[in-house]
Short mmCIF file of C-alpha atoms in Angstrom, two decimals:
data_model
loop_
_atom_site.label_atom_id
_atom_site.label_comp_id
_atom_site.label_asym_id
_atom_site.label_seq_id
_atom_site.Cartn_x
_atom_site.Cartn_y
_atom_site.Cartn_z
CA MET A 22 -104.79 -69.86 -28.90
CA ARG A 23 -107.86 -67.63 -28.86
CA ARG A 24 -105.72 -64.81 -27.44
CA PHE A 25 -103.55 -64.83 -30.55
CA PRO A 26 -105.86 -64.87 -33.58
CA PHE A 27 -103.11 -63.35 -35.75
CA LEU A 28 -101.17 -66.60 -35.34
CA LEU A 29 -104.08 -68.47 -36.90
CA ALA A 30 -104.18 -66.05 -39.79
CA ALA A 31 -100.45 -66.34 -40.38
CA ALA A 32 -100.65 -70.11 -40.24
CA ALA A 33 -103.49 -70.12 -42.75
CA ILE A 34 -101.50 -67.95 -45.17
CA SER A 35 -98.46 -70.22 -44.92
CA PHE A 36 -100.56 -73.19 -46.06
CA VAL A 37 -102.06 -71.49 -49.12
CA PRO A 38 -100.83 -73.44 -52.15
CA ALA A 39 -98.14 -71.61 -54.09
CA HIS A 40 -100.12 -71.72 -57.34
CA VAL A 41 -102.80 -69.50 -55.78
CA TRP A 42 -100.29 -66.71 -55.22
CA ALA A 43 -99.12 -67.13 -58.81
CA LEU A 44 -102.54 -66.12 -60.13
CA THR A 45 -102.82 -62.64 -61.59
CA ALA A 46 -105.35 -60.12 -60.29
CA GLN A 47 -107.48 -60.74 -63.39
CA GLU A 48 -107.37 -64.50 -62.93
CA LEU A 49 -108.45 -64.11 -59.30
CA ARG A 50 -111.29 -61.84 -60.39
CA ASP A 51 -112.42 -64.33 -63.03
CA ARG A 52 -112.49 -67.11 -60.47
CA SER A 53 -114.54 -64.90 -58.15
CA VAL A 54 -117.00 -64.12 -60.96
CA GLU A 55 -117.44 -67.81 -61.73
CA ARG A 56 -117.95 -68.81 -58.08
CA ARG A 57 -120.45 -66.07 -57.43
CA ALA A 58 -122.27 -66.72 -60.68
CA VAL A 59 -122.78 -70.37 -59.72
CA GLU A 60 -124.36 -69.29 -56.45
CA ALA A 61 -126.46 -66.67 -58.25
CA VAL A 62 -127.97 -69.35 -60.51
CA ILE A 63 -128.94 -71.51 -57.53
CA TRP A 64 -130.32 -68.55 -55.58
CA GLY A 65 -132.13 -66.95 -58.51
CA MET A 66 -133.70 -70.10 -59.96
CA PRO A 67 -137.38 -69.57 -58.94
CA ALA A 68 -137.46 -65.95 -60.13
CA VAL A 69 -135.73 -66.70 -63.44
CA ASN A 70 -138.03 -69.71 -63.92
CA ALA A 71 -141.04 -67.37 -63.63
CA ASP A 72 -139.50 -64.67 -65.82
CA LEU A 73 -138.79 -67.17 -68.61
CA MET A 74 -142.50 -68.02 -68.72
CA LEU A 75 -143.48 -64.35 -68.70
CA GLN A 76 -141.11 -63.53 -71.56
CA GLU A 77 -142.51 -66.42 -73.62
CA ILE A 78 -146.04 -65.16 -73.06
CA LEU A 79 -145.09 -61.63 -74.11
CA SER A 80 -143.12 -62.75 -77.18
CA LYS A 81 -145.13 -65.76 -78.40
CA THR A 82 -148.72 -64.71 -77.68
CA LYS A 83 -150.81 -61.55 -77.71
CA ALA A 84 -151.38 -61.75 -73.96
CA LYS A 85 -150.15 -59.02 -71.61
CA VAL A 86 -149.69 -58.78 -67.85
CA ASN A 87 -152.90 -58.72 -65.82
CA GLU A 88 -154.65 -60.75 -68.52
CA VAL A 89 -155.12 -64.52 -68.92
CA VAL A 90 -153.31 -66.91 -71.21
CA TYR A 91 -154.91 -70.34 -71.40
CA TRP A 92 -154.65 -73.64 -73.25
CA SER A 93 -157.97 -74.60 -74.83
CA ARG A 94 -157.09 -78.30 -74.68
CA PRO A 95 -154.93 -80.31 -72.30
CA VAL A 96 -151.32 -79.29 -72.94
CA ASN A 97 -149.15 -81.25 -75.37
CA TRP A 98 -145.38 -81.29 -75.93
CA GLN A 99 -145.49 -77.80 -77.49
CA ASN A 100 -145.96 -76.52 -73.95
CA GLN A 101 -142.31 -76.66 -72.89
CA THR A 102 -142.78 -75.41 -69.36
CA LEU A 103 -141.44 -77.53 -66.50
CA THR A 104 -143.49 -80.66 -65.75
CA PRO A 105 -146.93 -79.34 -66.81
CA ASN A 106 -150.03 -81.46 -66.32
CA PRO A 107 -151.40 -82.89 -69.60
CA ASP A 108 -154.62 -83.94 -67.87
CA SER A 109 -155.92 -80.49 -66.98
CA ILE A 110 -156.87 -77.18 -68.61
CA TYR A 111 -154.31 -74.51 -67.78
CA LEU A 112 -155.01 -70.83 -67.25
CA MET A 113 -152.25 -68.42 -66.20
CA SER A 114 -152.19 -64.75 -65.36
CA PHE A 115 -148.92 -62.93 -64.85
CA TRP A 116 -149.83 -60.03 -62.63
CA ASN A 117 -148.14 -56.78 -61.75
CA VAL A 118 -149.36 -54.47 -58.99
CA LYS A 119 -146.95 -51.59 -59.43
CA ASP A 120 -149.92 -49.41 -60.43
CA GLY A 121 -152.08 -50.57 -57.53
CA PRO A 122 -153.94 -53.57 -56.10
CA LEU A 123 -155.28 -56.21 -58.45
CA VAL A 124 -158.32 -58.47 -58.02
CA ILE A 125 -158.38 -62.11 -59.09
CA ASP A 126 -162.06 -63.03 -58.97
CA VAL A 127 -162.48 -66.81 -58.75
CA PRO A 128 -165.95 -68.24 -59.53
CA PRO A 129 -167.74 -70.69 -57.22
CA ALA A 130 -167.09 -74.38 -57.86
CA GLU A 131 -170.39 -74.87 -59.65
CA GLY A 132 -170.15 -76.59 -63.01
CA GLY A 133 -166.40 -76.83 -62.58
CA SER A 134 -163.57 -76.16 -60.16
CA PHE A 135 -160.03 -74.86 -59.94
CA ALA A 136 -156.90 -76.19 -58.35
CA GLY A 137 -155.25 -72.79 -58.19
CA ASN A 138 -152.15 -71.17 -56.76
CA ILE A 139 -151.18 -67.50 -56.54
CA VAL A 140 -147.45 -66.83 -56.10
CA ASN A 141 -145.10 -63.86 -56.04
CA ALA A 142 -142.08 -63.23 -58.29
CA TRP A 143 -140.05 -65.76 -56.30
CA GLN A 144 -142.86 -68.31 -56.59
CA MET A 145 -143.52 -68.14 -52.88
CA PRO A 146 -147.19 -69.08 -52.38
CA LEU A 147 -149.46 -66.23 -51.37
CA GLU A 148 -152.61 -68.34 -51.37
CA ASP A 149 -154.40 -71.26 -53.02
CA ALA A 150 -157.75 -70.89 -54.79
CA GLY A 151 -160.65 -73.24 -55.41
CA PRO A 152 -162.33 -75.86 -53.20
CA GLU A 153 -159.07 -76.51 -51.32
CA GLY A 154 -158.05 -72.85 -51.27
CA ALA A 155 -159.03 -69.89 -49.16
CA ASP A 156 -162.42 -69.52 -50.88
CA LYS A 157 -163.27 -73.20 -50.14
CA GLY A 158 -165.07 -73.55 -53.46
CA LYS A 159 -167.51 -70.74 -52.72
CA GLY A 160 -165.70 -68.36 -55.02
CA GLY A 161 -163.77 -65.38 -53.79
CA LYS A 162 -162.19 -62.08 -54.70
CA TYR A 163 -158.47 -62.31 -54.02
CA VAL A 164 -156.89 -58.86 -53.92
CA ILE A 165 -153.10 -58.63 -54.28
CA LEU A 166 -151.58 -55.61 -52.52
CA PRO A 167 -148.26 -54.07 -53.62
CA PRO A 168 -145.24 -53.97 -51.29
CA GLY A 169 -145.75 -51.39 -48.57
CA TYR A 170 -149.38 -50.70 -49.51
CA THR A 171 -151.09 -48.46 -46.95
CA GLY A 172 -154.43 -47.85 -48.64
CA VAL A 173 -157.79 -49.13 -47.47
CA THR A 174 -159.09 -52.45 -48.78
CA PRO A 175 -162.89 -52.77 -48.89
CA PRO A 176 -164.45 -55.62 -46.89
CA GLY A 177 -165.27 -58.91 -48.56
CA TYR A 178 -161.88 -59.55 -50.17
CA ILE A 179 -159.30 -62.25 -49.49
CA VAL A 180 -156.28 -60.01 -48.94
CA LEU A 181 -152.85 -61.10 -50.19
CA LYS A 182 -149.92 -58.91 -49.20
CA SER A 183 -147.11 -59.30 -51.70
CA ASP A 184 -143.50 -58.32 -51.05
CA THR A 185 -142.87 -58.19 -54.82
CA PHE A 186 -144.59 -56.21 -57.55
CA SER A 187 -145.14 -59.19 -59.82
CA GLY A 188 -146.02 -62.87 -59.75
CA PHE A 189 -148.51 -65.18 -61.38
CA ALA A 190 -151.67 -67.13 -60.79
CA LEU A 191 -151.88 -70.70 -62.08
CA LEU A 192 -155.44 -71.97 -62.28
CA ARG A 193 -155.95 -75.58 -63.35
CA SER A 194 -159.53 -76.08 -64.47
CA ASN A 195 -160.22 -79.66 -63.49
CA LEU A 196 -161.27 -82.23 -66.10
CA LYS A 197 -163.81 -84.97 -65.63
CA SER A 198 -162.49 -86.78 -68.71
CA HIS A 199 -160.74 -86.15 -72.01
CA ALA A 200 -164.01 -86.23 -73.94
CA ASP A 201 -164.52 -83.11 -76.05
CA ALA A 202 -167.64 -82.16 -74.12
CA ASP A 203 -165.81 -82.31 -70.79
CA ILE A 204 -162.87 -80.32 -72.19
CA GLU A 205 -165.24 -77.64 -73.46
CA LYS A 206 -166.99 -77.57 -70.09
CA SER A 207 -163.66 -77.13 -68.29
CA VAL A 208 -162.63 -74.28 -70.61
CA THR A 209 -166.01 -72.57 -70.23
CA TYR A 210 -165.71 -72.74 -66.46
CA GLY A 211 -162.16 -71.37 -66.62
CA LYS A 212 -163.32 -68.35 -68.58
CA ARG A 213 -165.52 -67.31 -65.69
CA LEU A 214 -162.31 -66.10 -64.07
CA LYS A 215 -162.04 -62.31 -63.81
CA ILE A 216 -158.99 -60.10 -63.31
CA TYR A 217 -159.18 -56.34 -62.87
CA PRO A 218 -157.70 -53.43 -60.87
CA LEU A 219 -159.23 -52.89 -57.44
CA LYS A 220 -159.93 -49.27 -58.38
CA GLN A 221 -162.28 -50.54 -61.12
CA ALA A 222 -164.06 -53.08 -58.93
CA ALA A 223 -167.37 -51.21 -59.10
CA ASN A 224 -167.48 -51.65 -62.86
CA PRO A 225 -164.74 -54.12 -63.84
CA PRO A 226 -163.64 -54.25 -67.48
CA PRO A 227 -163.89 -57.59 -69.32
CA THR A 228 -160.99 -59.96 -68.73
CA ARG A 229 -158.98 -60.66 -71.88
CA PHE A 230 -158.21 -64.32 -72.63
CA THR A 231 -155.55 -65.50 -75.12
CA ASP A 232 -155.38 -69.12 -76.29
CA ALA A 233 -151.81 -70.48 -76.42
CA PHE A 234 -152.67 -74.02 -77.53
CA GLY A 235 -150.68 -74.97 -80.62
CA THR A 236 -147.95 -72.41 -79.88
CA LEU A 237 -144.42 -73.65 -79.19
CA PHE A 238 -143.93 -72.19 -75.73
CA ASP A 239 -140.40 -72.90 -74.46
CA ALA A 240 -139.71 -71.80 -70.89
CA THR A 241 -137.14 -74.46 -70.03
CA ILE A 242 -134.16 -73.25 -68.00
CA ARG A 243 -131.24 -71.86 -70.03
CA TYR A 244 -127.98 -72.88 -68.41
CA ASP A 245 -125.81 -70.31 -70.13
CA ALA A 246 -125.00 -66.60 -69.87
CA SER A 247 -128.56 -65.68 -70.88
CA PHE A 248 -129.71 -66.87 -67.43
CA PHE A 249 -128.22 -63.69 -65.98
CA VAL A 250 -130.17 -61.47 -68.40
CA ASN A 251 -133.38 -62.80 -66.85
CA LEU A 252 -131.92 -62.46 -63.37
CA ASP A 253 -130.93 -58.84 -64.03
CA ARG A 254 -134.51 -58.07 -65.09
CA ILE A 255 -135.72 -59.32 -61.69
CA VAL A 256 -133.15 -57.20 -59.84
CA GLN A 257 -134.11 -54.10 -61.81
CA THR A 258 -137.88 -54.47 -61.42
CA GLU A 259 -138.34 -55.94 -57.94
CA PRO A 260 -137.46 -54.60 -54.50
CA TRP A 261 -134.64 -56.17 -52.55
CA LEU A 262 -136.03 -58.45 -49.87
CA ASP A 263 -134.28 -58.28 -46.52
CA ARG A 264 -133.46 -61.98 -46.60
CA ASP A 265 -131.64 -61.54 -49.93
CA ARG A 266 -129.56 -58.44 -49.25
CA ALA A 267 -126.45 -60.59 -48.86
CA MET A 268 -126.65 -61.18 -52.63
CA ILE A 269 -126.22 -57.50 -53.53
CA ASP A 270 -122.41 -57.53 -53.63
CA PRO A 271 -122.05 -61.00 -55.19
CA LEU A 272 -124.32 -59.88 -58.02
CA LYS A 273 -122.26 -56.69 -58.47
CA THR A 274 -119.27 -58.95 -58.99
CA ILE A 275 -120.96 -60.49 -62.03
CA GLY A 276 -122.19 -57.13 -63.33
CA ILE A 277 -125.76 -57.06 -62.01
CA GLU A 278 -126.55 -53.95 -59.99
CA LYS A 279 -129.87 -52.21 -59.40
CA GLY A 280 -130.17 -49.03 -61.44
CA LYS A 281 -127.32 -49.85 -63.81
CA PRO A 282 -127.34 -51.50 -67.25
CA TYR A 283 -126.15 -55.08 -67.47
CA THR A 284 -123.52 -55.22 -70.21
CA PRO A 285 -121.11 -58.15 -69.78
CA GLU A 286 -118.09 -58.32 -72.09
CA PRO A 287 -117.68 -61.34 -74.41
CA SER A 288 -114.91 -62.69 -72.18
CA GLU A 289 -117.23 -62.40 -69.16
CA LYS A 290 -120.01 -64.21 -71.02
CA LYS A 291 -117.71 -67.20 -71.45
CA ILE A 292 -117.16 -67.29 -67.70
CA LEU A 293 -120.89 -66.99 -67.10
CA ASP A 294 -121.59 -69.80 -69.58
CA THR A 295 -119.24 -72.04 -67.61
CA ALA A 296 -120.74 -70.99 -64.28
CA ALA A 297 -124.30 -71.67 -65.41
CA GLU A 298 -123.35 -75.11 -66.68
CA GLU A 299 -121.56 -75.89 -63.41
CA ALA A 300 -124.66 -74.84 -61.48
CA HIS A 301 -126.67 -77.12 -63.76
CA ALA A 302 -124.38 -80.03 -62.95
CA LEU A 303 -124.62 -79.35 -59.21
CA LEU A 304 -128.41 -79.10 -59.23
CA SER A 305 -128.76 -82.15 -61.46
CA ALA A 306 -126.51 -84.23 -59.22
CA ARG A 307 -128.61 -83.25 -56.21
CA TYR A 308 -131.77 -84.28 -58.03
CA ASP A 309 -130.22 -87.58 -59.09
CA GLU A 310 -129.70 -88.42 -55.43
CA GLY A 311 -133.48 -88.26 -55.02
CA PHE A 312 -135.42 -86.49 -52.30
CA PRO A 313 -136.45 -88.34 -49.13
CA ALA A 314 -138.85 -91.10 -50.19
CA LEU A 315 -142.48 -91.18 -49.10
CA ASN A 316 -142.32 -94.89 -48.29
CA GLU A 317 -139.19 -96.64 -47.09
CA GLY A 318 -137.76 -98.97 -49.69
CA ILE A 319 -139.72 -97.43 -52.59
CA ARG A 320 -138.09 -94.87 -54.87
CA TRP A 321 -141.03 -92.48 -55.42
CA PHE A 322 -140.39 -89.21 -53.59
CA PRO A 323 -142.44 -86.02 -53.03
CA ALA A 324 -141.61 -83.42 -55.68
CA ALA A 325 -140.47 -80.91 -53.03
CA MET A 326 -138.48 -81.54 -49.87
CA ALA A 327 -140.22 -81.00 -46.55
CA GLU A 328 -137.86 -78.18 -45.51
CA MET A 329 -138.60 -76.32 -48.75
CA VAL A 330 -142.37 -76.71 -48.34
CA LYS A 331 -142.25 -75.58 -44.72
CA ALA A 332 -140.12 -72.52 -45.48
CA ALA A 333 -142.19 -71.37 -48.47
CA GLN A 334 -145.55 -71.93 -46.80
CA GLY A 335 -144.32 -69.88 -43.84
CA GLY A 336 -143.15 -67.04 -46.06
CA TYR A 337 -139.51 -67.76 -45.13
CA ALA A 338 -140.28 -66.24 -41.74
CA ASP A 339 -137.97 -68.51 -39.74
CA PRO A 340 -134.79 -66.45 -39.25
CA ASP A 341 -132.73 -69.62 -38.85
CA SER A 342 -133.82 -71.33 -42.07
CA TYR A 343 -133.44 -70.37 -45.73
CA PRO A 344 -133.13 -73.51 -47.88
CA VAL A 345 -131.79 -71.82 -51.03
CA ASP A 346 -130.04 -74.95 -52.33
CA VAL A 347 -133.15 -77.11 -52.04
CA ARG A 348 -135.24 -74.33 -53.54
CA GLY A 349 -132.86 -74.14 -56.47
CA VAL A 350 -133.28 -77.85 -57.20
CA THR A 351 -137.06 -77.66 -56.84
CA TYR A 352 -137.44 -74.91 -59.42
CA THR A 353 -135.35 -76.72 -62.00
CA LEU A 354 -138.16 -79.31 -61.99
CA GLY A 355 -141.40 -77.36 -61.97
CA PHE A 356 -143.13 -74.08 -61.34
CA THR A 357 -145.60 -72.52 -58.88
CA GLY A 358 -145.86 -72.80 -55.13
CA ILE A 359 -148.66 -74.45 -53.19
CA LYS A 360 -149.83 -73.07 -49.87
CA ARG A 361 -151.72 -76.20 -48.82
CA ILE A 362 -149.76 -79.04 -50.39
CA GLY A 363 -151.58 -82.34 -50.03
CA THR A 364 -155.10 -80.92 -50.26
CA ALA A 365 -155.94 -80.16 -53.90
CA GLN A 366 -153.03 -82.19 -55.24
CA PHE A 367 -149.96 -84.18 -54.30
CA TYR A 368 -146.99 -85.07 -56.49
CA LEU A 369 -144.60 -88.02 -56.46
CA MET A 370 -141.52 -88.22 -58.69
CA ALA A 371 -139.26 -91.05 -59.77
CA ASN A 372 -136.00 -90.76 -61.70
CA LYS A 373 -134.86 -94.36 -61.26
CA ASP A 374 -136.39 -97.81 -61.65
CA LYS A 375 -136.66 -100.44 -58.94
CA GLY A 376 -133.07 -101.51 -59.55
CA GLY A 377 -131.75 -97.99 -59.02
CA ASN A 378 -131.02 -97.29 -62.67
CA ALA A 379 -132.02 -94.13 -64.55
CA PHE A 380 -134.96 -94.51 -66.90
CA ASP A 381 -133.69 -95.20 -70.42
CA GLY A 382 -135.98 -94.41 -73.36
CA GLY A 383 -134.54 -97.34 -75.26
CA LYS A 384 -136.01 -99.80 -72.77
CA THR A 385 -139.56 -100.67 -71.67
CA TYR A 386 -140.90 -100.29 -68.13
CA ARG A 387 -144.04 -101.20 -66.22
CA LEU A 388 -145.80 -99.53 -63.31
CA VAL A 389 -148.70 -101.21 -61.53
CA VAL A 390 -151.03 -98.65 -59.96
CA PRO A 391 -152.82 -100.50 -57.16
CA ALA A 392 -156.62 -100.51 -56.99
CA ASP A 393 -158.53 -97.94 -54.98
CA ALA A 394 -156.09 -95.09 -55.54
CA PRO A 395 -156.71 -92.55 -52.74
CA VAL A 396 -158.06 -89.67 -54.83
CA LYS A 397 -161.30 -87.71 -54.94
CA GLN A 398 -160.77 -86.75 -58.58
CA TYR A 399 -158.12 -88.66 -60.55
CA TRP A 400 -154.57 -89.94 -60.68
CA SER A 401 -152.15 -89.63 -63.57
CA VAL A 402 -148.58 -90.56 -64.42
CA THR A 403 -146.62 -88.46 -66.91
CA ALA A 404 -143.24 -88.91 -68.59
CA TYR A 405 -140.88 -85.95 -68.97
CA ASP A 406 -137.51 -85.43 -70.58
CA ARG A 407 -134.87 -86.00 -67.92
CA GLU A 408 -132.61 -83.20 -69.14
CA THR A 409 -135.17 -80.44 -69.64
CA HIS A 410 -137.93 -81.59 -67.23
CA ALA A 411 -140.45 -80.68 -69.95
CA LEU A 412 -142.82 -82.90 -71.91
CA ILE A 413 -140.91 -85.15 -74.31
CA ARG A 414 -140.81 -83.45 -77.69
CA ASN A 415 -142.73 -84.81 -80.67
CA MET A 416 -144.76 -87.33 -78.66
CA ASP A 417 -148.50 -87.38 -79.36
CA LYS A 418 -149.22 -88.55 -75.82
CA ALA A 419 -147.58 -87.84 -72.48
CA SER A 420 -149.53 -89.59 -69.75
CA VAL A 421 -151.94 -92.25 -68.62
CA ALA A 422 -154.60 -91.22 -66.12
CA SER A 423 -157.60 -92.74 -64.44
CA ILE A 424 -159.62 -90.45 -66.76
CA THR A 425 -157.81 -91.60 -69.93
CA PRO A 426 -160.29 -93.00 -72.48
CA GLY A 427 -160.07 -96.78 -72.86
CA VAL A 428 -157.57 -97.36 -70.04
CA GLN A 429 -157.63 -101.05 -69.10
CA LYS A 430 -158.00 -102.32 -65.55
CA ALA A 431 -157.08 -105.74 -64.19
CA ALA A 432 -159.67 -107.90 -62.44
CA ASP A 433 -158.48 -106.62 -59.05
CA GLY A 434 -158.90 -102.98 -60.13
CA SER A 435 -155.20 -102.25 -60.57
CA VAL A 436 -153.88 -100.55 -63.70
CA GLU A 437 -150.70 -101.43 -65.58
CA VAL A 438 -148.93 -98.48 -67.21
CA PHE A 439 -146.13 -99.03 -69.71
CA PHE A 440 -143.32 -96.67 -70.75
CA GLY A 441 -141.23 -97.24 -73.84
CA ALA A 442 -140.69 -96.40 -77.48
CA LYS A 443 -143.30 -98.97 -78.53
CA ALA A 444 -146.54 -100.09 -76.88
CA PRO A 445 -146.87 -103.72 -75.81
CA ALA A 446 -149.41 -105.50 -78.00
CA GLY A 447 -152.97 -104.55 -77.07
CA LYS A 448 -151.83 -102.05 -74.39
CA GLU A 449 -151.89 -98.81 -76.38
CA ALA A 450 -154.34 -97.07 -74.03
CA ASN A 451 -152.12 -97.94 -71.04
CA TRP A 452 -148.87 -96.86 -72.72
CA VAL A 453 -146.83 -93.64 -72.53
CA PRO A 454 -144.39 -93.17 -75.42
CA VAL A 455 -140.83 -91.97 -74.75
CA ASP A 456 -137.89 -91.01 -76.95
CA PRO A 457 -135.61 -94.05 -77.37
CA GLN A 458 -132.57 -91.76 -77.60
CA ARG A 459 -133.14 -89.91 -74.32
CA LYS A 460 -133.53 -90.51 -70.62
CA PHE A 461 -136.83 -89.68 -68.94
CA GLU A 462 -138.44 -89.20 -65.53
CA LEU A 463 -141.92 -89.75 -64.12
CA LEU A 464 -144.38 -87.67 -62.12
CA PHE A 465 -147.38 -89.28 -60.45
CA ARG A 466 -150.20 -86.86 -59.60
CA LEU A 467 -152.99 -87.41 -57.11
CA TYR A 468 -155.79 -84.84 -57.44
CA GLY A 469 -157.81 -84.67 -54.26
CA PRO A 470 -155.42 -86.97 -52.33
CA GLU A 471 -156.95 -88.90 -49.45
CA LYS A 472 -155.83 -90.35 -46.14
CA PRO A 473 -154.54 -93.77 -47.32
CA LEU A 474 -151.72 -92.01 -49.19
CA PHE A 475 -150.53 -90.24 -46.07
CA ASP A 476 -151.07 -93.02 -43.53
CA LYS A 477 -149.26 -95.26 -46.04
CA SER A 478 -151.94 -97.91 -46.19
CA TRP A 479 -151.86 -97.37 -49.98
CA LYS A 480 -148.44 -97.37 -51.60
CA LEU A 481 -147.35 -96.75 -55.17
CA PRO A 482 -144.78 -99.44 -56.04
CA ASP A 483 -141.55 -98.96 -57.95
CA VAL A 484 -141.40 -98.93 -61.71
CA GLU A 485 -139.79 -102.12 -63.05
CA LYS A 486 -137.78 -102.64 -66.23
CA MET A 487 -139.31 -105.33 -68.40
CA PRO A 488 -137.17 -108.15 -69.81
#
């Protein structure tokens, strides 16, 4: 049979359903646009995720690239990014090195500390910063080099070679507690951060900080034709990476081509709306299945699959691995990339209760956090909107943490946490409110995770629905 490949081709044609041949050329083109647009959403998710945040910063605040936007208090629901941490002080800098190398000068961990990550436009981790990062808490000058940079870098810098012109740094200034004094201390430490061009390192200009607290900042994923506007901006401003060159023609099919304006017709926008929603359904279904669990028989799972973590940490260097589908799911849930996952922080997610049912805001649930949680700093559990993966809107509280004021402990040191529209009597400090009309999901954070988590001698049990 191998000697007669044309027979195979003829046989394949004879089995094509008749209705396919009845399609017009335009109908075939429309189907091709929709198929390729679905794949473009999945492939482009991390870059669009980052661009949505950048556009919000540029439109909703006075901050610019190569500056710092920060939240002067732990974030509340007005921060509609994907699964942010309401038990930390956030500082972000969206950087661009098209005009030359940029320095991110991280202070020593004295009087405070960062859990920081520096990523490129595709949210691939370049390096971590802080006590568990490359500077090991001693402070360090991270210099980001543009693609193809051939200049000389002075000694004493932590050199990060980027294959994109842009990216961002996420620096979480760690909190000791939610007391005003500790919040102020965390913000003050965060403002010791410096960002400046390498060419001005001898006399760096002051770093400009813009406070975004109290601003409605919506960077949730748009599953409609507007997704491709963000994606086009990435294509126009960033170099093609060798691993992604196979996407050049598929993107041309949907009207995105480097060096040309993106101007889809109204009829094409309808197709793109449908494609984006189909991609949403695919990614959501994959998430609903859950990632491989940390402990057999318990539903909590790491927030990123092992193959995704391995590929990103290795800079996608393995020529036989490129987990685009898993990456797409991951960046519908959160943002940033971590070079050394499991050192500064570790994340567990749950989207179903012990019985295997999705969390329903109209019901009440209980989680028992066992005593002696394996953390150097703190643990927290946060509720997010299941559809948007952002903090639940209009809630005045989003989490319970080991640093939450007034949190009650049982005699054995364990902590009960409740989720529902109404707090059980006397349990307000241990309660996370949710919207009774919507489904939700949970993220359990361990800051400074320790060995018992990984050797599984300490296990976080399932969340149970209360009668």
